[in-house]
PDB file of C-alpha atoms in Angstrom:
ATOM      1  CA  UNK A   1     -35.882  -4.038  -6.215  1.00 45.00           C
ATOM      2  CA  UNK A   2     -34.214  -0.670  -6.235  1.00 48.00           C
ATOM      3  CA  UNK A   3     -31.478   0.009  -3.407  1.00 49.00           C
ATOM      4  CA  UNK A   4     -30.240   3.230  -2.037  1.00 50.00           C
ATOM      5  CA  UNK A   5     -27.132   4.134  -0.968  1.00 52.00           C
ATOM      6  CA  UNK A   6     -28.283   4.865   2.406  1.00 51.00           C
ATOM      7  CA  UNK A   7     -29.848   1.474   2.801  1.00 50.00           C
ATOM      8  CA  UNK A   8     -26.641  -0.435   1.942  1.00 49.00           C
ATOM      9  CA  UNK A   9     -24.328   1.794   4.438  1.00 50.00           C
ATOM     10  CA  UNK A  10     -24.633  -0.719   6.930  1.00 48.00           C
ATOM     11  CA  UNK A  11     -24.120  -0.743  11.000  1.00 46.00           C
ATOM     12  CA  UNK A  12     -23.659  -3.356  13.323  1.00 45.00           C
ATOM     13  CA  UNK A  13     -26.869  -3.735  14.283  1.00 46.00           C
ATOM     14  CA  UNK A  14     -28.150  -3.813  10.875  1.00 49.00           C
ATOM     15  CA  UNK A  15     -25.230  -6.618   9.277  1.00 51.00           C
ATOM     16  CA  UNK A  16     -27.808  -9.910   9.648  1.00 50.00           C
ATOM     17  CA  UNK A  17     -29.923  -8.637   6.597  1.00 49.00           C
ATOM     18  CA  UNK A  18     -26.593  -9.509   4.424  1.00 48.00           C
ATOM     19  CA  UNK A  19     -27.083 -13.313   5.451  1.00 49.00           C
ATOM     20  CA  UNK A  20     -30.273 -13.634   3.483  1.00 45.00           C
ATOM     21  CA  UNK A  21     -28.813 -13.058  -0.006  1.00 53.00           C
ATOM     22  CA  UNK A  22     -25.064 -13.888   1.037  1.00 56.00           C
ATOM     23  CA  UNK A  23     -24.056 -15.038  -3.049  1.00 60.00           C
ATOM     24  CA  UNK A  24     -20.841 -14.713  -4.206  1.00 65.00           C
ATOM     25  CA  UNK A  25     -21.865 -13.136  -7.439  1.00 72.00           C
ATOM     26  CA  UNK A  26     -24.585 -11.154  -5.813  1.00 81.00           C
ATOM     27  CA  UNK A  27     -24.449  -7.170  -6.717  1.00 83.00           C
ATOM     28  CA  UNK A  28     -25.011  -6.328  -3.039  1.00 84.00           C
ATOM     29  CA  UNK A  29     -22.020  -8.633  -1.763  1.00 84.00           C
ATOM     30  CA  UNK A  30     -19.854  -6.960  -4.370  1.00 86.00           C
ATOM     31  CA  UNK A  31     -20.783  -3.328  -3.234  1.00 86.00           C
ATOM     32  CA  UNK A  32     -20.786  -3.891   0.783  1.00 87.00           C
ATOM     33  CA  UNK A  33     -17.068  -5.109   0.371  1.00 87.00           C
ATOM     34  CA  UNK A  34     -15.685  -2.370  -2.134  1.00 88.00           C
ATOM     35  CA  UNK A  35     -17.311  -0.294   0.852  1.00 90.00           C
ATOM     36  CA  UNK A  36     -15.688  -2.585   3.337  1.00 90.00           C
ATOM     37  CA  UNK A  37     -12.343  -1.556   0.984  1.00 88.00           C
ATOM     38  CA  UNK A  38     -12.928   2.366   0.615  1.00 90.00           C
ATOM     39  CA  UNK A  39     -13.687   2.874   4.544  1.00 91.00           C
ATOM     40  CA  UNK A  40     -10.373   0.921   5.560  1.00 91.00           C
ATOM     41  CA  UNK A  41      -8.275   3.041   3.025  1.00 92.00           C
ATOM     42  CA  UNK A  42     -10.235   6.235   4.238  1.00 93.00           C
ATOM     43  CA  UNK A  43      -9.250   5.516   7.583  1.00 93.00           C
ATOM     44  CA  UNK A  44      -5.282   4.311   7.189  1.00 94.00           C
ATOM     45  CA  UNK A  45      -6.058   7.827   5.270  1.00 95.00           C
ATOM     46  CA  UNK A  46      -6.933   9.849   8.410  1.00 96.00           C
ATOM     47  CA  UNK A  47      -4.903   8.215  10.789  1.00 96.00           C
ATOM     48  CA  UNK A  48      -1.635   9.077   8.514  1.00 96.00           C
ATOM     49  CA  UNK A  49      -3.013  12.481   8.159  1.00 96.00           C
ATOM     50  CA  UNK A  50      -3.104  12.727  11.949  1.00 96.00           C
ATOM     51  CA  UNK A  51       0.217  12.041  12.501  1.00 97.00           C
ATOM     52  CA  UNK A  52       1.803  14.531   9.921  1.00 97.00           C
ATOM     53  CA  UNK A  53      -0.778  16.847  11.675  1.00 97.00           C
ATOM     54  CA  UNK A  54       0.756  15.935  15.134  1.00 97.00           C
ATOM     55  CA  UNK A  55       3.970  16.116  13.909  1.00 97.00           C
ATOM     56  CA  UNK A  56       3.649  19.430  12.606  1.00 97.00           C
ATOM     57  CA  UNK A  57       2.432  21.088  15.589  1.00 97.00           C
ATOM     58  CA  UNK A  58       5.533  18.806  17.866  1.00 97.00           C
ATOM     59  CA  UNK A  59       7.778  20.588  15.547  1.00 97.00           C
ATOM     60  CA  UNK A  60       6.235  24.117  15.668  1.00 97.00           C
ATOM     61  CA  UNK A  61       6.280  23.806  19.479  1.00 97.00           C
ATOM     62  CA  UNK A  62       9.975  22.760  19.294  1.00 97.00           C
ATOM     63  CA  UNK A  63      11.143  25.195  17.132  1.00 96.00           C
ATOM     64  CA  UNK A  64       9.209  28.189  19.455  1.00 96.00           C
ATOM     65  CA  UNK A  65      10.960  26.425  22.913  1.00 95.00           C
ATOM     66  CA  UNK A  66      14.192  26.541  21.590  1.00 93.00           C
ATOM     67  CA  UNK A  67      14.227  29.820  20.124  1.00 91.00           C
ATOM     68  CA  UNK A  68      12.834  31.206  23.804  1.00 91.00           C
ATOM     69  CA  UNK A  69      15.867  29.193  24.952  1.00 89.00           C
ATOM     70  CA  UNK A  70      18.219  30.468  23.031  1.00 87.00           C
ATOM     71  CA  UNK A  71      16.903  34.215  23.658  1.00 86.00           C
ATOM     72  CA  UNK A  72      17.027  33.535  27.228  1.00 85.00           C
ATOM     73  CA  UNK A  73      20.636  31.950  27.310  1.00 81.00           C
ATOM     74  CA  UNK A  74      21.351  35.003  24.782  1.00 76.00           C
ATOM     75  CA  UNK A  75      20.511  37.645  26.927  1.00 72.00           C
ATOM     76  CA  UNK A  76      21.952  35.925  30.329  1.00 70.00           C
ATOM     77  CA  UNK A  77      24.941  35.624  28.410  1.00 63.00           C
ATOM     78  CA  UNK A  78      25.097  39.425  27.466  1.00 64.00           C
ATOM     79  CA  UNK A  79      24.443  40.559  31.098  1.00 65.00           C
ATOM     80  CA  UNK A  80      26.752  37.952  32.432  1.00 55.00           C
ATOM     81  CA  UNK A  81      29.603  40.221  30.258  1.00 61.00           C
ATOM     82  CA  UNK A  82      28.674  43.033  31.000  1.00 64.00           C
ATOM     83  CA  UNK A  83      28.871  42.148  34.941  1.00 56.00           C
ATOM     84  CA  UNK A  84      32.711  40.635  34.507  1.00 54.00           C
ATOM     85  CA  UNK A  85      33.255  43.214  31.929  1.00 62.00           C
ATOM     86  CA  UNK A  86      32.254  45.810  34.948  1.00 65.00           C
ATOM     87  CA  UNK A  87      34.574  43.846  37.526  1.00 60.00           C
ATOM     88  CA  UNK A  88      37.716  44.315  35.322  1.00 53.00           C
TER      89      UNK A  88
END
């Protein structure tokens, strides 16, 4: 019997067919769990890229509200001398 790849990706729905040839040695056992393996990896994968990914944009968003800040204090500083500056 010849098996494609497509017909071993399995879904919920579809896992009783594994119960019929459930060996321990059996070629299709061995492939469904070194799928079972790659799809865990891929995901601790994608979730750790997700996090650097929201991470980066935290720190972008940071970096533009404090440099707004720091114009803002800047330039209500500067006015704020020129008013006691004026007074004097």
């Amino acid at each position: 019997m010849v098996w494609h790849i497509g017909q071993l990706m399995m879904s919920r729905e579809m896992s009783g067919w594994m119960s019929v040839s459930d060996e321990a040695g059996s070629p299709l056992v061995l492939f469904h769990k070194a799928l079972q393996v790659y799809r865990v990896n891929w995901l601790r994968a994608k979730a750790r890229m997700d996090r650097w990914q929201e991470e980066v944009t935290l720190v972008q968003n940071e970096t533009r509200w404090m440099h707004l800040w720091l114009s803002t204090i800047g330039t209500s500083g500067k006015e704020g001398k020129k008013r006691v500056n004026k007074r004097v």
